[in-house]
mmCIF file of C-alpha atoms and ligand atoms in Angstrom:
data_model
loop_
_atom_site.group_PDB
_atom_site.id
_atom_site.type_symbol
_atom_site.label_atom_id
_atom_site.label_comp_id
_atom_site.label_asym_id
_atom_site.label_seq_id
_atom_site.Cartn_x
_atom_site.Cartn_y
_atom_site.Cartn_z
ATOM 1 C CA MET P 8 0.000 0.000 0.000
ATOM 2 C CA SER P 9 1.330 3.423 -0.910
ATOM 3 C CA LEU P 10 2.020 5.949 1.823
ATOM 4 C CA VAL P 11 -0.635 8.225 0.322
ATOM 5 C CA SER P 12 -3.371 5.590 0.696
ATOM 6 C CA ALA P 13 -2.037 4.798 4.181
ATOM 7 C CA ALA P 14 -2.443 8.490 5.030
ATOM 8 C CA GLU P 15 -6.024 8.429 3.711
ATOM 9 C CA GLN P 16 -6.779 5.306 5.717
ATOM 10 C CA LEU P 17 -5.372 6.967 8.871
ATOM 11 C CA GLU P 18 -7.609 9.952 8.195
ATOM 12 C CA ARG P 19 -10.767 7.831 7.748
ATOM 13 C CA GLU P 20 -10.235 5.535 10.682
ATOM 14 C CA GLY P 21 -9.017 8.400 12.852
ATOM 15 C CA LEU P 22 -12.218 10.401 12.249
ATOM 16 C CA GLU P 23 -14.325 7.352 13.126
ATOM 17 C CA ARG P 24 -12.410 6.728 16.319
ATOM 18 C CA ILE P 25 -12.671 10.376 17.426
ATOM 19 C CA ALA P 26 -16.422 10.373 16.741
ATOM 20 C CA ALA P 27 -16.809 7.170 18.788
ATOM 21 C CA ALA P 28 -15.093 8.607 21.877
ATOM 22 C CA THR P 29 -17.725 9.374 24.555
ATOM 23 C CA THR P 30 -15.447 10.371 27.465
ATOM 24 C CA ARG P 31 -12.368 12.547 27.891
ATOM 25 C CA GLU P 32 -10.346 9.412 28.636
ATOM 26 C CA GLU P 33 -11.420 7.701 25.398
ATOM 27 C CA LEU P 34 -10.637 10.859 23.453
ATOM 28 C CA GLU P 35 -7.157 11.141 24.992
ATOM 29 C CA ALA P 36 -6.504 7.470 24.174
ATOM 30 C CA ALA P 37 -7.517 8.166 20.546
ATOM 31 C CA ARG P 38 -5.209 11.220 20.400
ATOM 32 C CA THR P 39 -2.257 9.148 21.636
ATOM 33 C CA ALA P 40 -2.949 6.247 19.279
ATOM 34 C CA LEU P 41 -3.304 8.532 16.241
ATOM 35 C CA LEU P 42 -0.928 11.437 16.781
ATOM 36 C CA GLY P 43 1.210 10.397 19.770
ATOM 37 C CA ARG P 44 4.823 11.509 19.234
ATOM 38 C CA LYS P 45 6.448 8.209 20.170
ATOM 39 C CA SER P 46 4.195 5.411 19.003
ATOM 40 C CA GLY P 47 1.261 7.074 17.264
ATOM 41 C CA ARG P 48 0.223 5.909 13.808
ATOM 42 C CA LEU P 49 1.214 9.231 12.189
ATOM 43 C CA THR P 50 4.734 9.007 13.634
ATOM 44 C CA ALA P 51 5.082 5.481 12.220
ATOM 45 C CA LEU P 52 4.030 6.640 8.739
ATOM 46 C CA LEU P 53 6.357 9.657 8.848
ATOM 47 C CA GLY P 54 9.190 7.183 9.532
ATOM 48 C CA GLU P 55 8.591 5.667 6.085
ATOM 49 C CA LEU P 56 9.167 8.968 4.239
ATOM 50 C CA PRO P 57 13.023 8.748 3.907
ATOM 51 C CA LYS P 58 12.621 5.519 1.931
ATOM 52 C CA LEU P 59 10.722 7.288 -0.867
ATOM 53 C CA SER P 60 11.825 9.077 -4.013
ATOM 54 C CA PRO P 61 11.658 12.882 -3.892
ATOM 55 C CA GLU P 62 8.376 12.947 -5.904
ATOM 56 C CA GLU P 63 6.685 10.273 -3.848
ATOM 57 C CA LYS P 64 7.965 12.008 -0.754
ATOM 58 C CA ARG P 65 6.243 15.258 -1.688
ATOM 59 C CA ALA P 66 2.853 13.601 -2.383
ATOM 60 C CA ALA P 67 3.018 11.424 0.731
ATOM 61 C CA GLY P 68 4.205 14.334 2.894
ATOM 62 C CA ALA P 69 1.269 16.457 1.739
ATOM 63 C CA ALA P 70 -1.213 13.620 2.402
ATOM 64 C CA LEU P 71 0.191 12.978 5.900
ATOM 65 C CA ASN P 72 0.163 16.685 6.756
ATOM 66 C CA LYS P 73 -3.490 16.979 5.641
ATOM 67 C CA ALA P 74 -4.438 13.955 7.782
ATOM 68 C CA LYS P 75 -2.615 15.468 10.796
ATOM 69 C CA LEU P 76 -4.360 18.856 10.531
ATOM 70 C CA LEU P 77 -7.773 17.278 9.993
ATOM 71 C CA LEU P 78 -7.442 14.929 12.972
ATOM 72 C CA GLU P 79 -6.097 17.673 15.247
ATOM 73 C CA GLY P 80 -9.007 19.917 14.328
ATOM 74 C CA ARG P 81 -11.553 17.171 14.899
ATOM 75 C CA LEU P 82 -9.971 16.210 18.271
ATOM 76 C CA GLY P 83 -10.356 19.805 19.474
ATOM 77 C CA GLU P 84 -14.014 19.965 18.405
ATOM 78 C CA ARG P 85 -14.865 16.641 20.036
ATOM 79 C CA GLU P 86 -13.200 17.762 23.283
ATOM 80 C CA ALA P 87 -15.418 20.856 23.410
ATOM 81 C CA GLU P 88 -18.524 18.740 22.729
ATOM 82 C CA LEU P 89 -17.723 16.346 25.558
ATOM 83 C CA ALA P 90 -17.042 19.203 27.989
ATOM 84 C CA ALA P 91 -20.385 20.817 27.168
ATOM 85 C CA ALA P 92 -22.204 17.500 27.650
ATOM 86 C CA ALA P 93 -20.512 16.994 31.031
ATOM 87 C CA ARG P 94 -21.563 20.471 32.128
ATOM 88 C CA SER P 95 -25.216 19.912 31.311
ATOM 89 C CA ARG P 96 -25.163 16.496 33.024
ATOM 90 C CA SER P 97 -23.713 17.858 36.270
ATOM 91 C CA ALA P 98 -26.148 20.794 36.538
ATOM 92 C CA PRO P 99 -29.420 19.826 34.939
ATOM 93 C CA VAL P 100 -31.963 22.592 35.313
ATOM 94 C CA ASP P 101 -35.603 21.772 34.959
ATOM 95 C CA VAL P 102 -37.334 25.091 35.378
ATOM 96 C CA THR P 103 -40.765 23.430 35.406
ATOM 97 C CA MET P 104 -39.964 21.236 38.420
ATOM 98 C CA PRO P 105 -41.957 22.195 41.547
ATOM 99 C CA SER P 106 -39.646 23.463 44.303
ATOM 100 C CA ARG P 107 -38.909 21.257 47.295
ATOM 101 C CA PRO P 108 -40.801 22.458 50.409
ATOM 102 C CA ARG P 109 -38.359 24.202 52.781
ATOM 103 C CA TRP P 110 -38.287 23.076 56.433
ATOM 104 C CA ARG P 111 -38.898 26.162 58.541
ATOM 105 C CA GLY P 112 -37.738 26.040 62.131
ATOM 106 C CA ALA P 113 -40.194 27.102 64.827
ATOM 107 C CA LYS P 114 -39.648 28.462 68.306
ATOM 108 C CA HIS P 115 -40.996 26.283 71.104
ATOM 109 C CA PRO P 116 -44.284 27.636 72.534
ATOM 110 C CA VAL P 117 -42.657 27.991 75.978
ATOM 111 C CA THR P 118 -39.816 30.010 74.430
ATOM 112 C CA LEU P 119 -42.398 32.250 72.752
ATOM 113 C CA ILE P 120 -44.073 32.980 76.109
ATOM 114 C CA ILE P 121 -40.730 33.578 77.881
ATOM 115 C CA GLU P 122 -39.648 36.038 75.190
ATOM 116 C CA GLU P 123 -42.948 37.916 75.392
ATOM 117 C CA VAL P 124 -42.813 38.119 79.189
ATOM 118 C CA GLU P 125 -39.202 39.324 79.086
ATOM 119 C CA GLN P 126 -40.109 42.007 76.561
ATOM 120 C CA ILE P 127 -43.061 43.312 78.613
ATOM 121 C CA PHE P 128 -40.867 43.640 81.709
ATOM 122 C CA ARG P 129 -37.902 45.023 79.794
ATOM 123 C CA GLU P 130 -40.113 47.945 78.797
ATOM 124 C CA LEU P 131 -40.719 48.530 82.517
ATOM 125 C CA GLY P 132 -36.978 48.710 83.253
ATOM 126 C CA PHE P 133 -36.387 45.127 84.322
ATOM 127 C CA THR P 134 -33.184 43.252 83.373
ATOM 128 C CA VAL P 135 -32.946 39.544 82.564
ATOM 129 C CA ALA P 136 -30.875 37.645 85.166
ATOM 130 C CA LEU P 137 -29.912 33.966 85.301
ATOM 131 C CA GLY P 138 -28.719 31.537 87.948
ATOM 132 C CA PRO P 139 -27.428 27.951 88.266
ATOM 133 C CA GLU P 140 -29.717 24.914 88.075
ATOM 134 C CA ALA P 141 -27.580 22.998 90.601
ATOM 135 C CA GLU P 142 -28.042 24.847 93.892
ATOM 136 C CA THR P 143 -27.229 24.536 97.559
ATOM 137 C CA GLU P 144 -29.911 24.022 100.167
ATOM 138 C CA TRP P 145 -29.137 27.471 101.542
ATOM 139 C CA TYR P 146 -29.977 29.350 98.315
ATOM 140 C CA ASN P 147 -32.924 27.136 97.396
ATOM 141 C CA PHE P 148 -34.562 27.006 100.861
ATOM 142 C CA THR P 149 -32.809 28.509 103.884
ATOM 143 C CA ALA P 150 -32.191 32.040 102.585
ATOM 144 C CA LEU P 151 -35.767 32.049 101.263
ATOM 145 C CA ASN P 152 -37.048 31.655 104.824
ATOM 146 C CA PHE P 153 -38.152 28.021 104.563
ATOM 147 C CA PRO P 154 -38.258 26.551 108.097
ATOM 148 C CA PRO P 155 -35.732 23.676 108.523
ATOM 149 C CA ASP P 156 -38.448 21.015 108.488
ATOM 150 C CA HIS P 157 -40.437 22.345 105.538
ATOM 151 C CA PRO P 158 -41.993 19.456 103.537
ATOM 152 C CA ALA P 159 -40.689 20.892 100.218
ATOM 153 C CA MET P 160 -37.181 19.890 101.325
ATOM 154 C CA ASP P 161 -38.269 16.286 101.643
ATOM 155 C CA MET P 162 -36.520 13.753 99.386
ATOM 156 C CA HIS P 163 -39.939 13.110 97.892
ATOM 157 C CA ASP P 164 -40.153 16.584 96.416
ATOM 158 C CA THR P 165 -36.559 17.616 95.782
ATOM 159 C CA LEU P 166 -33.928 15.972 93.585
ATOM 160 C CA TYR P 167 -30.707 15.939 95.618
ATOM 161 C CA LEU P 168 -27.337 15.697 93.855
ATOM 162 C CA GLY P 169 -25.348 15.080 97.028
ATOM 163 C CA ASP P 170 -25.199 16.146 100.669
ATOM 164 C CA ASP P 171 -25.712 19.831 100.074
ATOM 165 C CA MET P 172 -26.378 20.026 96.346
ATOM 166 C CA LEU P 173 -29.780 19.801 94.726
ATOM 167 C CA LEU P 174 -31.535 20.675 91.501
ATOM 168 C CA ARG P 175 -33.296 23.960 92.205
ATOM 169 C CA THR P 176 -37.012 23.474 92.760
ATOM 170 C CA HIS P 177 -37.813 27.060 91.744
ATOM 171 C CA THR P 178 -36.118 30.156 90.289
ATOM 172 C CA SER P 179 -36.443 32.064 93.593
ATOM 173 C CA PRO P 180 -32.784 31.385 94.654
ATOM 174 C CA VAL P 181 -31.776 33.807 91.880
ATOM 175 C CA GLN P 182 -33.433 36.551 93.990
ATOM 176 C CA ILE P 183 -30.823 35.908 96.686
ATOM 177 C CA ARG P 184 -27.892 35.618 94.276
ATOM 178 C CA THR P 185 -28.791 38.843 92.449
ATOM 179 C CA LEU P 186 -29.319 40.854 95.647
ATOM 180 C CA GLN P 187 -25.999 39.555 97.017
ATOM 181 C CA THR P 188 -24.156 40.540 93.855
ATOM 182 C CA TYR P 189 -25.804 43.856 92.967
ATOM 183 C CA GLY P 190 -27.575 44.954 96.148
ATOM 184 C CA ALA P 191 -30.632 47.258 96.000
ATOM 185 C CA PRO P 192 -32.310 48.802 94.104
ATOM 186 C CA VAL P 193 -32.854 46.032 91.571
ATOM 187 C CA ARG P 194 -35.485 44.984 89.040
ATOM 188 C CA ILE P 195 -34.990 41.583 87.413
ATOM 189 C CA ILE P 196 -36.809 38.945 85.446
ATOM 190 C CA VAL P 197 -35.402 35.394 85.694
ATOM 191 C CA PRO P 198 -36.344 32.649 83.218
ATOM 192 C CA GLY P 199 -35.009 29.145 83.876
ATOM 193 C CA ASN P 200 -35.663 25.457 84.300
ATOM 194 C CA VAL P 201 -36.561 23.953 87.661
ATOM 195 C CA TYR P 202 -36.842 20.361 88.881
ATOM 196 C CA ARG P 203 -39.200 18.440 91.104
ATOM 197 C CA ARG P 204 -39.640 14.792 91.929
ATOM 198 C CA ASP P 205 -42.970 14.444 90.260
ATOM 199 C CA PHE P 206 -44.838 11.973 88.129
ATOM 200 C CA PHE P 207 -44.739 12.652 84.420
ATOM 201 C CA ASP P 208 -48.405 12.802 83.500
ATOM 202 C CA ALA P 209 -50.752 15.062 81.559
ATOM 203 C CA SER P 210 -50.333 17.922 84.042
ATOM 204 C CA HIS P 211 -46.969 17.305 85.797
ATOM 205 C CA ALA P 212 -43.374 17.181 84.566
ATOM 206 C CA PRO P 213 -40.174 16.572 86.569
ATOM 207 C CA MET P 214 -38.546 19.549 84.827
ATOM 208 C CA PHE P 215 -40.336 22.691 83.761
ATOM 209 C CA ALA P 216 -39.699 26.347 83.097
ATOM 210 C CA GLN P 217 -40.363 29.173 85.544
ATOM 211 C CA ILE P 218 -40.083 32.921 85.343
ATOM 212 C CA GLU P 219 -39.222 34.805 88.507
ATOM 213 C CA GLY P 220 -39.630 38.543 88.943
ATOM 214 C CA LEU P 221 -38.143 40.768 91.652
ATOM 215 C CA ALA P 222 -38.288 44.518 92.302
ATOM 216 C CA VAL P 223 -36.559 45.998 95.351
ATOM 217 C CA ASP P 224 -36.282 49.715 96.069
ATOM 218 C CA GLU P 225 -37.088 52.316 98.703
ATOM 219 C CA GLY P 226 -40.816 52.831 99.200
ATOM 220 C CA VAL P 227 -42.006 49.855 97.119
ATOM 221 C CA SER P 228 -45.459 48.669 98.222
ATOM 222 C CA PHE P 229 -48.193 46.156 97.426
ATOM 223 C CA VAL P 230 -49.703 48.825 95.128
ATOM 224 C CA ASP P 231 -46.648 48.464 92.848
ATOM 225 C CA LEU P 232 -47.083 44.692 92.826
ATOM 226 C CA LYS P 233 -50.777 44.840 91.897
ATOM 227 C CA ALA P 234 -50.419 47.587 89.307
ATOM 228 C CA THR P 235 -47.380 46.035 87.608
ATOM 229 C CA LEU P 236 -48.770 42.497 87.481
ATOM 230 C CA THR P 237 -52.169 43.714 86.224
ATOM 231 C CA HIS P 238 -50.423 45.714 83.492
ATOM 232 C CA PHE P 239 -48.336 42.631 82.660
ATOM 233 C CA ALA P 240 -51.380 40.320 82.370
ATOM 234 C CA GLN P 241 -53.158 42.778 80.090
ATOM 235 C CA GLN P 242 -50.101 43.223 77.880
ATOM 236 C CA LEU P 243 -49.781 39.456 77.540
ATOM 237 C CA LEU P 244 -53.439 38.469 77.209
ATOM 238 C CA GLY P 245 -55.306 41.617 76.160
ATOM 239 C CA GLU P 246 -57.885 43.625 78.131
ATOM 240 C CA ILE P 247 -58.664 40.833 80.529
ATOM 241 C CA ARG P 248 -60.000 40.759 84.119
ATOM 242 C CA THR P 249 -57.612 39.811 86.928
ATOM 243 C CA ARG P 250 -58.048 39.025 90.606
ATOM 244 C CA PHE P 251 -55.710 38.543 93.560
ATOM 245 C CA ARG P 252 -56.344 35.899 96.222
ATOM 246 C CA PRO P 253 -54.467 35.676 99.510
ATOM 247 C CA SER P 254 -51.958 32.826 99.628
ATOM 248 C CA PHE P 255 -48.826 31.714 101.454
ATOM 249 C CA PHE P 256 -45.135 31.417 100.528
ATOM 250 C CA PRO P 257 -42.305 31.353 103.113
ATOM 251 C CA PHE P 258 -40.378 34.066 101.224
ATOM 252 C CA THR P 259 -43.187 36.640 100.895
ATOM 253 C CA GLU P 260 -45.456 38.409 103.377
ATOM 254 C CA PRO P 261 -48.188 39.090 102.499
ATOM 255 C CA SER P 262 -48.523 36.572 99.658
ATOM 256 C CA ALA P 263 -51.043 36.332 96.857
ATOM 257 C CA GLU P 264 -51.974 34.396 93.768
ATOM 258 C CA MET P 265 -53.132 36.159 90.637
ATOM 259 C CA ASP P 266 -55.888 34.724 88.460
ATOM 260 C CA VAL P 267 -56.906 35.889 85.010
ATOM 261 C CA GLN P 268 -60.253 35.423 83.353
ATOM 262 C CA CYS P 269 -60.136 32.087 81.504
ATOM 263 C CA VAL P 270 -58.685 32.647 78.029
ATOM 264 C CA THR P 271 -60.713 29.758 76.601
ATOM 265 C CA CYS P 272 -64.253 30.613 77.784
ATOM 266 C CA GLN P 273 -63.810 34.298 78.765
ATOM 267 C CA GLY P 274 -65.041 33.477 82.266
ATOM 268 C CA SER P 275 -68.208 31.492 81.632
ATOM 269 C CA GLY P 276 -66.653 28.213 82.804
ATOM 270 C CA CYS P 277 -65.110 25.407 80.711
ATOM 271 C CA ALA P 278 -62.775 22.401 80.926
ATOM 272 C CA THR P 279 -59.622 24.576 80.813
ATOM 273 C CA CYS P 280 -60.614 26.472 83.982
ATOM 274 C CA LYS P 281 -62.446 23.482 85.484
ATOM 275 C CA GLY P 282 -65.686 25.469 85.429
ATOM 276 C CA SER P 283 -64.425 28.335 87.614
ATOM 277 C CA GLY P 284 -63.983 30.928 84.858
ATOM 278 C CA TRP P 285 -60.533 31.814 86.253
ATOM 279 C CA LEU P 286 -56.967 30.602 85.591
ATOM 280 C CA GLU P 287 -54.232 30.941 88.180
ATOM 281 C CA ILE P 288 -51.155 32.316 86.434
ATOM 282 C CA LEU P 289 -48.703 33.305 89.160
ATOM 283 C CA GLY P 290 -47.749 33.499 92.803
ATOM 284 C CA ALA P 291 -46.516 36.784 94.234
ATOM 285 C CA GLY P 292 -45.982 38.794 97.377
ATOM 286 C CA MET P 293 -43.969 41.369 99.280
ATOM 287 C CA VAL P 294 -40.424 40.091 99.808
ATOM 288 C CA HIS P 295 -40.096 38.823 103.391
ATOM 289 C CA PRO P 296 -37.729 40.984 105.498
ATOM 290 C CA GLU P 297 -35.789 37.809 106.399
ATOM 291 C CA VAL P 298 -35.059 37.249 102.696
ATOM 292 C CA LEU P 299 -33.680 40.784 102.315
ATOM 293 C CA SER P 300 -31.525 40.352 105.440
ATOM 294 C CA ALA P 301 -30.188 36.998 104.239
ATOM 295 C CA SER P 302 -29.153 38.701 100.984
ATOM 296 C CA GLY P 303 -27.391 41.563 102.761
ATOM 297 C CA VAL P 304 -30.070 44.171 102.021
ATOM 298 C CA ASP P 305 -31.365 46.343 104.892
ATOM 299 C CA PRO P 306 -35.127 45.666 105.292
ATOM 300 C CA GLU P 307 -35.499 48.933 107.238
ATOM 301 C CA GLN P 308 -34.411 50.882 104.135
ATOM 302 C CA TYR P 309 -35.720 48.707 101.302
ATOM 303 C CA THR P 310 -38.896 46.828 100.477
ATOM 304 C CA GLY P 311 -39.671 44.682 97.461
ATOM 305 C CA TRP P 312 -42.187 42.539 95.687
ATOM 306 C CA ALA P 313 -41.684 39.317 93.754
ATOM 307 C CA PHE P 314 -43.574 36.854 91.628
ATOM 308 C CA GLY P 315 -43.129 33.420 90.064
ATOM 309 C CA MET P 316 -45.003 32.027 87.111
ATOM 310 C CA GLY P 317 -44.976 28.929 84.897
ATOM 311 C CA PRO P 318 -44.649 29.766 81.194
ATOM 312 C CA GLY P 319 -45.502 26.128 80.349
ATOM 313 C CA ARG P 320 -48.947 26.451 81.947
ATOM 314 C CA MET P 321 -49.299 29.840 80.300
ATOM 315 C CA ALA P 322 -48.522 28.293 76.872
ATOM 316 C CA MET P 323 -51.045 25.509 77.490
ATOM 317 C CA ALA P 324 -53.774 28.033 78.314
ATOM 318 C CA ARG P 325 -52.860 30.427 75.507
ATOM 319 C CA TYR P 326 -52.565 27.793 72.762
ATOM 320 C CA GLY P 327 -55.121 25.280 74.096
ATOM 321 C CA ILE P 328 -52.545 22.491 74.668
ATOM 322 C CA PRO P 329 -54.330 19.768 76.696
ATOM 323 C CA ASP P 330 -51.323 17.621 77.740
ATOM 324 C CA ILE P 331 -48.084 19.000 79.229
ATOM 325 C CA ARG P 332 -46.093 16.129 77.661
ATOM 326 C CA ALA P 333 -46.586 17.697 74.233
ATOM 327 C CA LEU P 334 -44.152 20.391 75.420
ATOM 328 C CA TYR P 335 -41.377 17.799 75.916
ATOM 329 C CA ASP P 336 -41.923 15.359 73.034
ATOM 330 C CA SER P 337 -40.038 17.412 70.414
ATOM 331 C CA ASP P 338 -42.562 16.234 67.834
ATOM 332 C CA VAL P 339 -41.858 18.493 64.857
ATOM 333 C CA ARG P 340 -45.486 18.264 63.704
ATOM 334 C CA PHE P 341 -46.549 19.803 67.030
ATOM 335 C CA LEU P 342 -43.775 22.419 67.033
ATOM 336 C CA GLN P 343 -44.418 23.342 63.379
ATOM 337 C CA GLN P 344 -47.784 24.787 64.425
ATOM 338 C CA PHE P 345 -45.913 27.615 66.156
ATOM 339 C CA ALA P 346 -43.864 28.653 63.122
ATOM 340 C CA ARG P 347 -44.496 32.268 62.219
HETATM 341 N N1 LIG S 18 -41.167 29.946 93.993
HETATM 342 C C1 LIG S 18 -42.593 29.707 93.922
HETATM 343 C C2 LIG S 18 -42.842 28.293 93.398
HETATM 344 O O1 LIG S 18 -41.998 27.735 92.807
HETATM 345 C C3 LIG S 18 -43.250 30.691 93.018
HETATM 346 C C4 LIG S 18 -43.256 32.067 93.614
HETATM 347 C C5 LIG S 18 -44.299 32.504 94.376
HETATM 348 C C6 LIG S 18 -42.197 32.910 93.384
HETATM 349 C C7 LIG S 18 -44.327 33.771 94.918
HETATM 350 C C8 LIG S 18 -42.196 34.198 93.936
HETATM 351 C C9 LIG S 18 -43.274 34.610 94.701
HETATM 352 O O2 LIG S 18 -41.191 35.060 93.748
HETATM 353 O O3 LIG S 18 -43.293 35.860 95.226
HETATM 354 O O4 LIG S 18 -43.904 27.799 93.551
#
């Protein structure tokens, strides 16, 4: 076979092989086999040239050069085609495809209540304060004027961590800690988790959130307590009726509980308020002089009022949640209802 026909054959077969390459690797293999400097087919044919007569050499040289240029050109085109195909495979865009629904996070209903309560009191000049969940008996009970044999200190009600360490049963110890650190006057709001040895049923949980409030200053009276808490209830729940009932806590004197008109039935009586038309939302009272003394504040100079409420119960009333366990299940279908 003449070198000219060999060049034509290389051209034909080369074009077929380039067209058949479907990946970059196949195309590179074709380039090496056809035009590779060391052992490519073109190199082999060029090696035959010196054996030819000058005339044959010219014809064969021209044919080989044409084959080389053609194959090089076609290799470049095929490379661009494959790159474009790879791009469209890796980022296919179907503009008619419906979008995937986005998961929106939602704040827990108890968090929503805590944030609202904090905001209402912040506007009245209160500051948010925090305290430890592992407490000593002194902060949790003694400094709060609990008598040494008070039933709340019983192993049945309190979770002890050791001899003198326990999980706080209320947020009231933060009253003592804040007064010790900052003295009077002070106005704080204290959200936090508290622990009690309780059954876990529809209305009790062994851990739950509380919000404590404390205002201590010269000349503070029960009028401040009533006016502030009534304002608070109406900010939180709208123009609603409130009432104060006498009560007892070791750390306040006098003590009271505040009820609001039932948010479910507006006072006519329903299952939420057990037919009474009222919901108890917090305990409150004038800070006991013993509590001020224990915290290093002079009860002759200063007076104060305090309250404690359960944002979990508040959330249940506000959102009509019948079972407290829903607050702890972390069921996203439940939590999703509070997305806003
Ligand atoms: N510490 C009380 C409890 O856990 C709630 C409470 C009542 C807090 C009256 C107060 C208060 O600050 O004045 O049941």
